[in-house]
Amino acid sequence: MATIDIDRLVKAYGRTQVVHGIDLSIRDGEFVVLVGPSGCGKSTTLRMIAGLEEITGGQIRIDGRVVNELQPKDRNIAMVFQNYAIYPHMSVADNIAFGLYRAKLSKAEKRARVEQVAQTLGLTHLLDRRPSALSGGQRQRVAIGRAMVRDPAAFLFDEPLSNLDAQLRTQMRIEIKRLHHKLGTTSVFVTHDQVEAMTMADRIVVMRDGHILQVGTPLELYEKPVDVFTARFIGSPTMNLLPANLREDKAVLAGGGSVAVPRTVAPSSDILVGARPQDLVPGPATDGGLTVSGTVAVVETLGSETLVHLEEGGQTVIGSAPGRQIPAIGEHLTLHAPADRLYYFDKASEKALAAR
Amino acid sequence: MAAAQSLPALPMSKVKPGRVVAWTLLFIGGVIMVTPLLFMLSTSLKDASQVYDLRIVPAAPTLENYWQILGDGRFLRWLANSTIVALSVTVSNVFFDSLVGYTLAKFRFRGRYIVFVAILSTLMIPTEMLVLPWYLMASQFGWLDSYWGIMFPGMMTAFGTFLMKQFFEGVPDDFLEAARIDGLNEFTIWWKIALPLVTPALSALAIFTFLGNWTAFFWPLIVTTSAELYTLPVGLSSFAVEQSIQWEKIMTGASIATLPTLIIFLFLQRYIVRGVMLAGLKG
Ligand SMILES: Nc1ncnc2c1ncn2[C@@H]1O[C@H](COP(=O)(O)OP(=O)(O)OP(=O)(O)O)[C@@H](O)[C@H]1O
Ligand SMILES: [Mg+2]
C-alpha cells in the first residue's frame, strides 16, 4: 500500500513536450482513473510512475520516496498491460509465478502463493494451461494474477479491458473493483472509456493534451464539470449545449426561448447552456427551466429509457423519454429540463460559469 | 476397358488442366534434382571397374567402398572437422545474430541506424570479394590452417542479424516491459522472454547456417593446407586429385556427407518450409 505523489511532472520526447507539468496526489488505497482522449498523455504518465519512461521534469514519490531515478523493479509496483503481456511459451502457473521472480521464496512457497492467487481469480483449474488455450477474459485474469502475486505497493493498469468484448468488459470491471475492495491496494487505472472511469474510480482525473483538466469523484465530475470538455466527456449520451445570449438574469437561447440564470453566473454575453439528455424529459414545464421543442428525428429504444433526438432550428438536441413511452418519428415533441439541472459555460473560454 | 475400371477412380472434376501442368513440371523438376543423387548413391555401391557403367542399379552392388571409407582415418577426421565447424558456427550465429538483432530491434540508442545500415551494407558484398581480406586477416593473425581460421568469417552474419532483428520487432514491447517490472535484467529478458518467442526464426537461422557451413567449400579450401584440418567437402575433393580420380570413393564420401543433410530435412521439414517462407528465401 502506498501513496503516490506527482509534482509538476513533465515529459518531453526530444523537443515535443507531451505532459506539461501535472500535479496529482493519490491517497493510500485509492482507485484513481486517468481518463481522456487518445494521445492526451495518460499512458505516458502511467509509464513514468512505473519507471518505464524517463521523467523529463518534476518528481514522483511513492510512499514519500522519490522514485525518479529508480528502476521499475525497485519501485514495488505491478502493471497490467492492454495486451496482457502474458508469455505464450509458459503455463498459466509460470506466468503468475513470474511476478515473484525477484521474491526470495522457496519453490513451494511460490507455488502456494500462485495457487492462492489463482483461487482468488478462479484460475485454479487453468494453472497448467498455455495462454493460447485461454479466453480473453481468462488471459486478463492471469495478467492480474501476475500483478497481484507480489503484493505490490500499487497496481497500474493501462487500458486492461479494451481488448475484451462489451459484456466481458463489464464483468471484468466489476471483478477488478471487487478485488480492489478486498485488497485495498492503491491503483491507477488508465482508460479512455468514460463509463469505465465513472463506474470504477474513487476519483477521476480528466486529462487533455498533457494537462489535467479536473480531478474529482465521479459524481463531482458529473455534477460540476469545470469546462465544456469534461461536461461532454462525462455522461452518455453527451450533454446538449445550446448557445445563448446572457441578458441580465435571463439567457436568451439562439434557437428561441429563454432560461433563468442563477445570480452566481458571472456576466458574459455569449454562453452555452448545457442539459444532460437524462434531465431533458417530456412533462410539465418548470419555472425558469429549459424548454426545447422540435421534430423527432431518431429514437433509440434502450428499454429502461428511450433516447429522443429532436431537430430544432438546424441543431439536434438529445432528450429522453421513459422506456415504454416511445415517440413516433416525425412527431412534434416538447421536452423540459428543470432550472437546477442546467449547466452554464462561457462560450469563448469554454469554462464553467457557475458551480451550481 | 477392364484395366481402366480397376484404376482408382479419379474424380475428373478435380483434375484441372492447370494442376496437370503443375504436377508435370514438379515431376520433371523432381527427376532432375533427384537423378544426380541417385547416381551418387549408385556409384558408391559399385567397385572401380563398374564406375563407367551408367546403370542406376549396380550390376554387382557392394558395400566395400563404405567399409574402406569409414575405415580410413582421414575421412572420419574430416567428418569430425565438418561437424565441429558447422556446429560451432551455428551456435555462434544463433547466439550473436539474435543478440545483436534484438538490440537493434528493441533499444533506442544513438547511432543505432548507422550500425544497422553498416551491417546491412555488408550483405551487398559477394563472398568472392571478401575472401582476399579474410585471407590477409587470417595470415596476419596467424589463423591460417586452423579451426578458427575456417570459422571466423561466419561466426556472425549480416543476414542472420537482419533476420533476427525483423523477428524481434514483432515481439510486443509489453512483454519486455512486464518482465522489466518483474525485475529481470536485460540479458535475462532477452534469454527467457524474447528468444523463446522467436524460435521459428531461430530454428530457420540454425538450419540455414548449419547446412551452409556443412557444404561450404571455397573458404575452407583456401584457408586450410594440412589434410587433418580439411572439412568434408575439401577432403572429398582431395580424393579427386591424388593418384587417379576415384569416383566411387568420392561418391561414397558424398553419400555419407549427404546423410546429415537428409536427416535434417526429414526431421525438420516443417521448420525448413516455415523458415524459407519466413525469411522470404529460396531454399
Ligand atoms: N516514443 C514517443 N516519441 C514521441 N512521441 C510520443 C512517444 N510516445 C508517445 N508520444 C506522444 O505522446 C503523446 C501521449 O501519448 P500517450 O501514449 O501517453 O497517450 P494516451 O493518452 O495513452 O493515448 P491512448 O488513449 O491512445 O493510449 C501522444 O501525442 C504521442 O504521440
Ligand atoms: Mg495509452
XYZ file of C-alpha atoms and ligand atoms in Angstrom:
671
model
C 0.000 0.000 0.000
C 1.231 3.393 -0.830
C 0.562 6.976 -1.646
C 1.671 8.341 -4.989
C 2.549 11.994 -5.310
C 3.166 13.645 -8.614
C 4.702 17.109 -8.675
C 4.953 19.261 -11.797
C 5.589 16.173 -13.853
C 6.886 16.870 -17.340
C 7.579 14.524 -20.218
C 9.184 15.547 -23.461
C 10.225 13.449 -26.411
C 13.049 15.428 -27.902
C 11.586 18.883 -28.305
C 7.942 17.869 -28.155
C 6.523 18.135 -24.689
C 3.612 15.743 -24.185
C 2.978 16.074 -20.441
C 3.064 19.640 -19.225
C 3.804 19.715 -15.515
C 0.916 17.904 -13.883
C 0.236 17.637 -10.148
C -1.652 14.807 -8.525
C -1.786 13.218 -5.102
C -3.095 9.714 -4.836
C -4.086 8.548 -1.403
C -3.259 5.196 0.090
C -5.686 2.575 -1.126
C -7.356 4.874 -3.584
C -8.564 3.783 -7.011
C -7.738 6.603 -9.386
C -8.706 6.555 -13.036
C -6.888 8.620 -15.627
C -9.232 9.344 -18.453
C -9.037 11.398 -21.596
C -8.997 11.209 -25.356
C -6.346 9.327 -27.295
C -2.939 10.931 -27.159
C -3.594 13.049 -24.086
C -0.696 11.530 -22.152
C -2.421 9.004 -19.906
C -0.137 6.109 -20.763
C 2.926 8.307 -20.665
C 2.038 9.442 -17.155
C 1.364 5.898 -16.007
C 4.596 4.671 -17.552
C 6.526 7.369 -15.760
C 5.025 6.172 -12.489
C 6.068 2.636 -13.429
C 9.558 3.713 -14.394
C 9.247 2.538 -17.969
C 9.571 6.080 -19.246
C 12.172 8.566 -18.118
C 10.919 11.607 -16.271
C 11.854 14.840 -18.034
C 10.935 17.149 -15.190
C 9.204 17.220 -11.837
C 9.022 14.485 -9.284
C 7.195 11.274 -8.500
C 7.117 9.964 -4.954
C 5.798 6.580 -3.962
C 5.147 6.422 -0.239
C 7.110 9.602 0.196
C 10.205 8.239 -1.502
C 11.376 9.966 -4.658
C 11.464 7.327 -7.379
C 12.595 9.431 -10.342
C 15.874 7.570 -10.634
C 14.676 4.138 -9.539
C 14.407 1.167 -11.882
C 10.883 -0.214 -12.374
C 11.770 -3.294 -10.355
C 12.795 -1.165 -7.373
C 9.522 0.731 -7.216
C 7.485 -2.194 -5.948
C 4.664 -1.590 -8.377
C 2.881 -4.028 -10.666
C 1.454 -3.229 -14.041
C -1.273 -4.788 -16.136
C -0.983 -4.123 -19.845
C -3.567 -3.721 -22.548
C -2.296 -6.775 -24.395
C -1.981 -8.707 -21.136
C 1.750 -9.318 -21.718
C 1.469 -12.897 -20.580
C 4.049 -15.169 -22.121
C 2.734 -17.652 -24.672
C 5.581 -20.090 -24.047
C 4.830 -20.535 -20.369
C 1.964 -22.111 -18.491
C -0.523 -20.030 -16.563
C 1.158 -21.012 -13.294
C 4.581 -19.989 -14.601
C 3.192 -16.729 -15.873
C 1.746 -15.870 -12.498
C 4.905 -17.021 -10.757
C 6.863 -14.572 -12.894
C 5.513 -11.835 -10.671
C 7.596 -13.434 -7.915
C 10.756 -13.513 -9.999
C 12.738 -11.498 -7.507
C 10.991 -12.702 -4.369
C 13.247 -14.691 -2.091
C 10.872 -17.563 -1.562
C 11.278 -21.298 -1.843
C 9.694 -23.101 -4.745
C 6.979 -24.468 -2.505
C 6.220 -21.036 -1.068
C 5.991 -19.576 -4.541
C 3.699 -22.354 -5.632
C 1.487 -21.744 -2.620
C 1.275 -18.033 -3.407
C 0.432 -18.752 -7.035
C -2.284 -21.175 -6.001
C -3.741 -18.730 -3.575
C -3.904 -16.026 -6.231
C -5.343 -18.478 -8.731
C -8.042 -19.305 -6.250
C -8.943 -15.662 -5.765
C -9.223 -15.203 -9.504
C -10.904 -18.518 -10.282
C -7.936 -19.770 -12.298
C -7.120 -22.888 -10.316
C -8.269 -25.343 -12.952
C -6.328 -23.480 -15.636
C -2.922 -23.371 -13.960
C -1.318 -25.907 -16.280
C -2.696 -24.475 -19.475
C -0.907 -22.399 -22.039
C -2.210 -18.859 -22.584
C -3.171 -19.763 -26.149
C -5.801 -22.082 -24.695
C -7.452 -19.313 -22.685
C -10.211 -16.868 -23.467
C -9.563 -13.139 -23.457
C -11.098 -12.714 -20.033
C -9.064 -15.567 -18.604
C -5.883 -14.112 -20.056
C -6.675 -10.802 -18.454
C -7.188 -12.569 -15.150
C -3.791 -14.233 -15.499
C -2.220 -10.828 -16.096
C -3.927 -9.524 -12.985
C -2.816 -12.599 -11.057
C 0.743 -11.984 -12.039
C 0.458 -8.419 -10.781
C -1.264 -9.481 -7.562
C 1.011 -12.300 -6.559
C 3.784 -9.970 -5.457
C 1.530 -7.930 -3.199
C 2.860 -4.664 -4.649
C 2.540 -1.164 -3.252
C 0.400 -0.141 -6.207
C -1.284 -1.521 -9.283
C -1.001 0.300 -12.555
C -3.463 -0.602 -15.292
C -3.122 0.618 -18.865
C -6.440 0.087 -20.633
C -6.579 -3.523 -19.497
C -10.123 -4.084 -20.691
C -10.060 -2.536 -24.123
C -9.424 -5.834 -25.905
C -12.436 -7.522 -24.369
C -15.934 -7.595 -25.758
C -18.543 -5.384 -24.153
C -20.077 -7.997 -21.899
C -16.775 -9.306 -20.622
C -15.565 -5.793 -20.081
C -18.457 -5.081 -17.765
C -17.797 -8.298 -15.902
C -14.040 -7.684 -15.526
C -14.753 -4.133 -14.444
C -16.779 -5.451 -11.547
C -14.180 -8.072 -10.757
C -11.344 -5.571 -10.618
C -13.466 -3.327 -8.464
C -14.269 -6.175 -6.106
C -10.622 -7.161 -5.972
C -9.636 -3.637 -5.125
C -12.183 -3.589 -2.356
C -10.737 -6.786 -0.975
C -7.026 -5.973 -1.301
C -7.214 -2.233 -0.781
C -4.126 -1.680 -2.927
C -3.581 1.779 -4.366
C -4.484 1.591 -8.051
C -4.052 3.823 -11.047
C -6.191 2.835 -13.977
C -5.938 4.330 -17.451
C -8.840 4.255 -19.851
C -10.440 6.386 -22.483
C -13.833 4.933 -21.720
C -15.819 7.289 -19.516
C -18.168 4.534 -18.371
C -15.208 2.579 -17.022
C -13.940 5.715 -15.350
C -17.297 6.536 -13.768
C -18.001 3.029 -12.530
C -14.583 2.144 -11.168
C -12.997 5.286 -9.835
C -12.816 6.674 -6.355
C -11.506 9.733 -8.128
C -11.281 10.507 -11.797
C -8.503 12.537 -13.369
C -9.579 14.070 -16.661
C -6.658 14.795 -18.958
C -6.357 16.581 -22.234
C -3.293 17.491 -24.289
C -0.920 16.693 -21.465
C -2.782 18.740 -18.875
C -5.060 17.709 -16.046
C -8.391 19.447 -16.527
C -10.196 18.249 -13.458
C -9.866 15.826 -10.580
C -12.841 14.635 -8.609
C -15.182 11.866 -7.658
C -17.379 10.568 -10.459
C -20.342 12.471 -9.103
C -18.400 15.714 -8.717
C -17.374 15.481 -12.340
C -20.886 14.709 -13.419
C -22.427 17.474 -11.389
C -19.765 20.131 -11.568
C -17.689 19.881 -14.689
C -15.245 22.760 -14.819
C -15.455 23.120 -18.559
C -17.197 22.046 -21.724
C -14.683 19.282 -22.361
C -15.298 17.467 -19.093
C -19.018 18.149 -19.334
C -19.184 16.441 -22.703
C -16.702 13.718 -21.809
C -18.519 12.504 -18.714
C -22.012 11.146 -19.134
C -23.596 9.311 -22.011
C -25.061 10.428 -24.317
C -23.107 13.656 -24.237
C -24.551 16.766 -22.725
C -26.556 19.082 -25.004
C -25.027 22.520 -25.331
C -27.229 25.299 -26.585
C -25.782 28.680 -27.492
C -27.455 31.559 -25.706
C -27.022 35.233 -25.036
C -26.923 36.451 -21.474
C -29.238 39.364 -20.665
C -29.469 40.384 -17.024
C -30.986 37.381 -15.270
C -32.060 35.538 -18.390
C -30.248 33.667 -21.085
C -31.919 34.019 -24.437
C -31.400 30.900 -26.459
C -30.297 31.267 -30.048
C -32.938 28.740 -31.026
C -35.664 30.719 -29.275
C -36.941 30.789 -25.715
C -35.035 31.656 -22.599
C -33.902 30.196 -19.319
C -33.359 31.749 -15.943
C -29.754 32.179 -14.905
C -28.750 31.997 -11.256
C -27.039 35.045 -9.846
C -23.778 33.213 -9.389
C -23.250 33.099 -13.091
C -20.735 35.758 -13.999
C -21.906 38.136 -16.697
C -20.732 37.339 -20.157
C -22.562 37.990 -23.333
C -22.278 34.660 -25.139
C -22.754 31.495 -23.161
C -23.621 27.837 -23.623
C -26.484 26.303 -21.719
C -25.954 22.615 -21.004
C -28.555 19.996 -20.307
C -27.969 16.287 -19.932
C -30.259 14.060 -22.034
C -31.395 12.343 -18.838
C -32.653 15.658 -17.479
C -34.425 16.696 -20.646
C -37.742 14.861 -20.454
C -41.349 15.233 -21.549
C -43.593 16.675 -18.895
C -44.762 19.976 -17.489
C -42.520 22.979 -17.949
C -40.956 24.339 -14.768
C -40.352 27.946 -13.999
C -37.044 29.161 -15.449
C -36.193 25.721 -16.807
C -35.219 24.831 -20.317
C -37.871 24.034 -22.871
C -36.982 22.539 -26.214
C -39.489 21.711 -28.937
C -38.757 20.016 -32.184
C -39.424 17.196 -34.554
C -38.431 13.688 -33.515
C -35.672 12.590 -35.917
C -34.267 9.470 -34.290
C -35.488 7.256 -31.494
C -33.127 4.939 -29.625
C -35.008 2.395 -27.587
C -32.900 1.150 -24.682
C -35.677 -0.485 -22.713
C -35.143 1.360 -19.455
C -35.400 4.655 -21.289
C -35.781 5.924 -24.800
C -33.387 8.458 -26.251
C -35.053 11.005 -28.456
C -33.181 13.121 -30.983
C -35.065 16.331 -31.596
C -34.362 18.541 -34.574
C -34.899 22.140 -33.840
C -33.711 25.056 -35.914
C -30.890 23.148 -37.554
C -29.456 21.658 -34.354
C -30.065 18.308 -32.755
C -30.924 18.002 -29.096
C -30.988 14.658 -27.325
C -33.534 14.061 -24.630
C -35.001 11.018 -23.036
C -38.426 9.549 -22.505
C -39.489 6.732 -20.204
C -38.802 3.288 -21.606
C -42.348 2.337 -22.515
C -43.283 5.676 -23.950
C -41.827 5.683 -27.436
C -42.441 8.815 -29.510
C -43.028 8.386 -33.224
C -40.543 9.729 -35.740
C -41.750 12.994 -37.238
C -43.853 13.735 -34.200
C -43.599 17.203 -32.667
C -42.352 16.943 -29.108
C -41.580 19.329 -26.280
C -39.001 18.453 -23.616
C -38.158 20.226 -20.394
C -35.215 20.340 -18.062
C -35.565 21.938 -14.615
C -33.543 25.046 -13.900
C -31.465 23.384 -11.212
C -30.243 20.736 -13.654
C -28.758 23.165 -16.135
C -25.077 23.924 -16.730
C -23.618 27.226 -17.920
C -20.380 27.779 -19.788
C -18.652 30.760 -21.241
C -18.721 30.311 -24.966
C -15.285 31.724 -25.671
C -13.252 30.123 -22.882
C -15.495 27.052 -22.523
C -15.074 27.340 -18.746
C -17.989 26.675 -16.437
C -19.660 29.851 -15.343
C -21.163 28.740 -12.097
C -20.843 25.945 -9.694
C -24.494 25.252 -9.209
C -11.699 -51.412 -70.533
C -11.203 -53.739 -67.609
C -7.862 -52.121 -66.841
C -9.423 -48.675 -66.831
C -12.060 -49.836 -64.400
C -9.550 -51.291 -61.994
C -7.775 -47.949 -61.693
C -8.773 -45.928 -58.672
C -11.450 -43.626 -59.990
C -10.104 -40.076 -60.077
C -12.913 -37.572 -59.780
C -12.469 -35.920 -63.161
C -13.922 -32.662 -61.976
C -10.974 -32.160 -59.629
C -8.272 -32.701 -62.235
C -7.934 -29.237 -63.624
C -5.607 -28.633 -66.590
C -3.562 -26.212 -64.502
C -2.983 -28.925 -61.948
C -1.814 -31.377 -64.576
C 0.729 -28.880 -65.873
C 1.902 -28.093 -62.344
C 2.284 -31.756 -61.451
C 4.138 -32.491 -64.652
C 6.563 -29.650 -64.077
C 7.068 -30.649 -60.468
C 7.673 -34.222 -61.525
C 10.258 -33.209 -64.126
C 11.889 -30.917 -61.591
C 11.960 -33.717 -59.059
C 13.578 -36.109 -61.512
C 16.192 -33.539 -62.486
C 17.079 -32.922 -58.859
C 16.965 -36.494 -57.645
C 18.833 -38.173 -60.537
C 22.309 -36.916 -59.583
C 21.706 -38.051 -56.039
C 20.668 -41.479 -57.276
C 23.798 -41.659 -59.390
C 25.859 -40.695 -56.398
C 24.318 -43.443 -54.334
C 24.511 -45.982 -57.126
C 28.154 -45.201 -57.887
C 29.019 -45.565 -54.223
C 27.742 -49.131 -54.413
C 29.904 -50.039 -57.412
C 33.519 -51.119 -57.491
C 36.103 -49.221 -59.502
C 35.626 -51.335 -62.615
C 31.914 -50.582 -62.838
C 32.108 -46.825 -62.338
C 31.695 -46.013 -66.022
C 28.805 -48.430 -66.379
C 25.973 -45.937 -66.193
C 23.238 -48.273 -64.985
C 21.364 -46.859 -61.983
C 21.042 -50.228 -60.316
C 24.589 -51.587 -59.962
C 25.173 -54.977 -61.546
C 27.098 -56.205 -58.535
C 26.324 -53.916 -55.598
C 28.930 -53.830 -52.876
C 29.404 -52.004 -49.594
C 33.168 -52.334 -49.938
C 33.604 -48.597 -50.587
C 31.799 -47.759 -47.379
C 33.972 -50.064 -45.286
C 37.069 -48.612 -46.867
C 36.000 -45.002 -46.427
C 34.803 -45.479 -42.886
C 37.958 -47.400 -42.095
C 40.048 -44.550 -43.464
C 41.071 -42.344 -40.555
C 41.231 -39.285 -42.778
C 37.577 -39.466 -43.714
C 36.426 -39.734 -40.139
C 38.660 -36.838 -39.252
C 37.098 -34.688 -41.982
C 33.642 -35.704 -40.872
C 34.535 -34.621 -37.353
C 36.022 -31.356 -38.647
C 32.911 -30.542 -40.604
C 30.743 -31.336 -37.612
C 32.806 -29.187 -35.279
C 32.934 -26.287 -37.703
C 29.279 -26.360 -38.716
C 28.036 -26.785 -35.152
C 30.255 -24.083 -33.672
C 29.378 -21.590 -36.359
C 25.686 -22.398 -35.952
C 25.732 -21.946 -32.193
C 27.671 -18.730 -32.569
C 25.252 -17.348 -35.143
C 22.184 -18.277 -33.185
C 23.623 -16.529 -30.156
C 25.238 -13.423 -31.574
C 22.932 -12.711 -34.503
C 19.939 -12.821 -32.238
C 21.648 -10.766 -29.536
C 22.581 -8.030 -31.983
C 19.269 -8.294 -33.824
C 17.437 -7.896 -30.533
C 19.466 -4.864 -29.536
C 18.834 -3.215 -32.890
C 15.141 -4.021 -32.749
C 14.333 -3.133 -29.172
C 16.688 -0.439 -27.933
C 16.823 3.182 -28.948
C 20.358 4.479 -28.822
C 22.467 6.997 -30.627
C 23.910 5.605 -33.835
C 21.504 2.689 -33.967
C 20.534 3.414 -37.534
C 24.130 3.794 -38.681
C 25.087 0.476 -37.105
C 22.145 -1.181 -38.778
C 22.938 0.232 -42.203
C 26.593 -0.708 -41.808
C 25.651 -4.306 -41.033
C 23.153 -4.400 -43.850
C 25.572 -2.977 -46.394
C 27.904 -5.944 -45.945
C 25.134 -8.049 -47.474
C 25.883 -6.387 -50.798
C 29.442 -7.656 -50.956
C 29.864 -11.076 -52.587
C 31.847 -13.730 -50.730
C 34.379 -13.959 -53.545
C 35.396 -10.381 -52.858
C 35.706 -10.965 -49.152
C 37.954 -13.960 -49.428
C 41.025 -11.856 -50.067
C 40.704 -9.632 -46.999
C 39.756 -12.679 -44.935
C 42.879 -14.421 -46.095
C 45.090 -11.434 -45.331
C 43.481 -11.095 -41.936
C 43.888 -14.779 -41.179
C 47.514 -14.749 -42.203
C 48.314 -11.595 -40.211
C 46.714 -13.003 -37.092
C 48.230 -16.423 -37.662
C 44.862 -18.079 -38.099
C 45.692 -19.872 -41.335
C 45.206 -23.612 -41.259
C 43.216 -23.684 -38.023
C 39.620 -24.306 -36.975
C 39.258 -20.674 -36.025
C 40.563 -19.703 -39.455
C 37.813 -21.734 -41.097
C 35.114 -20.436 -38.810
C 35.836 -16.787 -38.073
C 34.292 -15.185 -41.169
C 30.962 -16.847 -40.483
C 30.703 -16.534 -36.700
C 28.182 -13.751 -37.182
C 26.367 -12.901 -40.359
C 24.626 -9.761 -41.517
C 21.853 -11.877 -42.922
C 21.218 -13.631 -39.608
C 21.322 -10.344 -37.718
C 18.874 -8.803 -40.131
C 16.561 -11.813 -39.969
C 16.542 -11.814 -36.184
C 16.037 -8.060 -35.994
C 12.954 -8.345 -38.159
C 11.556 -11.024 -35.911
C 12.318 -9.315 -32.649
C 10.487 -6.291 -33.959
C 7.369 -8.441 -33.916
C 7.746 -9.142 -30.191
C 5.463 -6.698 -28.342
C 7.252 -4.227 -26.074
C 4.716 -5.023 -23.371
C 6.305 -8.436 -22.932
C 9.678 -6.926 -22.241
C 8.352 -4.145 -20.053
C 6.313 -6.526 -17.952
C 9.485 -8.523 -17.369
C 11.393 -5.352 -16.540
C 8.832 -4.525 -13.872
C 9.081 -8.044 -12.509
C 12.777 -7.457 -12.015
C 14.520 -9.399 -14.773
C 17.752 -7.894 -16.029
C 18.092 -7.054 -19.699
C 20.067 -10.149 -20.580
C 17.574 -12.424 -18.859
C 14.711 -10.678 -20.607
C 16.352 -11.475 -23.925
C 17.144 -15.015 -22.934
C 13.937 -16.001 -21.177
C 11.288 -13.899 -22.842
C 12.319 -12.599 -26.238
C 14.279 -15.599 -27.503
C 11.601 -18.239 -26.890
C 9.158 -16.066 -28.791
C 11.213 -16.160 -31.973
C 12.056 -19.871 -32.057
C 10.702 -20.315 -35.601
C 13.160 -17.736 -36.873
C 15.874 -19.134 -34.674
C 15.435 -22.655 -35.989
C 15.381 -21.385 -39.562
C 18.598 -19.499 -38.927
C 20.183 -22.563 -37.301
C 19.238 -24.850 -40.165
C 20.436 -22.488 -42.884
C 23.662 -21.789 -41.063
C 24.379 -25.438 -40.432
C 23.688 -26.515 -43.994
C 25.599 -23.565 -45.409
C 28.653 -24.422 -43.373
C 28.358 -28.158 -43.842
C 28.537 -27.731 -47.597
C 30.976 -24.792 -47.599
C 33.876 -25.456 -49.913
C 35.553 -22.315 -51.192
C 36.829 -20.690 -47.991
C 37.779 -23.911 -46.155
C 39.725 -24.937 -49.252
C 41.660 -21.671 -49.247
C 42.349 -21.400 -45.547
C 43.388 -24.987 -44.851
C 46.576 -26.605 -46.041
C 47.022 -29.670 -43.872
C 44.765 -32.632 -44.507
C 43.923 -33.020 -40.796
C 42.037 -29.743 -40.947
C 40.090 -30.356 -44.136
C 36.361 -30.235 -43.897
C 34.431 -32.980 -45.649
C 33.853 -31.199 -48.976
C 37.505 -30.184 -49.151
C 38.648 -33.653 -48.173
C 36.426 -35.318 -50.738
C 37.733 -33.083 -53.467
C 41.233 -34.085 -52.481
C 40.288 -37.631 -53.378
C 39.787 -36.393 -56.866
C 43.297 -35.153 -57.301
C 45.513 -37.631 -55.562
C 46.620 -40.540 -57.749
C 43.750 -41.056 -60.154
C 40.191 -39.885 -59.692
C 38.449 -42.429 -57.519
C 34.851 -41.689 -58.378
C 33.426 -44.500 -56.316
C 35.254 -43.194 -53.218
C 34.187 -39.625 -53.832
C 30.602 -40.713 -54.285
C 30.704 -42.848 -51.164
C 32.059 -39.945 -49.164
C 29.490 -37.639 -50.677
C 26.730 -40.088 -49.834
C 27.822 -40.183 -46.234
C 28.180 -36.409 -46.186
C 24.673 -36.015 -47.534
C 23.246 -38.111 -44.768
C 23.125 -35.395 -42.079
C 21.564 -33.017 -44.581
C 18.931 -35.588 -45.432
C 18.234 -36.309 -41.802
C 17.892 -32.611 -41.105
C 15.493 -32.256 -43.985
C 13.432 -35.251 -42.978
C 13.050 -34.311 -39.357
C 12.943 -30.558 -39.619
C 10.989 -30.300 -42.873
C 8.264 -28.342 -41.174
C 10.706 -25.788 -39.787
C 12.582 -25.519 -43.042
C 9.470 -24.840 -45.049
C 8.327 -22.334 -42.475
C 11.774 -20.833 -42.254
C 12.009 -20.400 -46.010
C 8.651 -18.713 -46.023
C 9.552 -16.539 -43.055
C 12.858 -15.467 -44.450
C 11.490 -15.000 -47.929
C 14.352 -17.075 -49.279
C 14.779 -19.580 -51.962
C 15.896 -22.863 -50.451
N 8.148 7.488 -28.168
C 7.470 8.607 -28.439
N 8.029 9.585 -29.175
C 7.347 10.726 -29.447
N 6.112 10.978 -29.034
C 5.494 10.037 -28.304
C 6.128 8.804 -27.971
N 5.278 8.087 -27.235
C 4.142 8.826 -27.117
N 4.277 10.002 -27.763
C 3.266 11.059 -27.845
O 2.881 11.414 -26.550
C 1.516 11.734 -26.508
C 0.849 10.989 -25.378
O 0.890 9.607 -25.651
P 0.202 8.565 -24.702
O 0.583 7.220 -25.189
O 0.517 8.879 -23.299
O -1.316 8.816 -24.997
P -2.573 8.108 -24.327
O -3.286 9.158 -23.580
O -2.168 6.913 -23.583
O -3.426 7.746 -25.610
P -4.189 6.384 -25.965
O -5.546 6.510 -25.374
O -4.236 6.431 -27.445
O -3.395 5.255 -25.424
C 0.935 11.398 -27.870
O 0.707 12.583 -28.557
C 2.017 10.593 -28.519
O 2.044 10.839 -29.894
Mg -2.377 4.779 -23.908
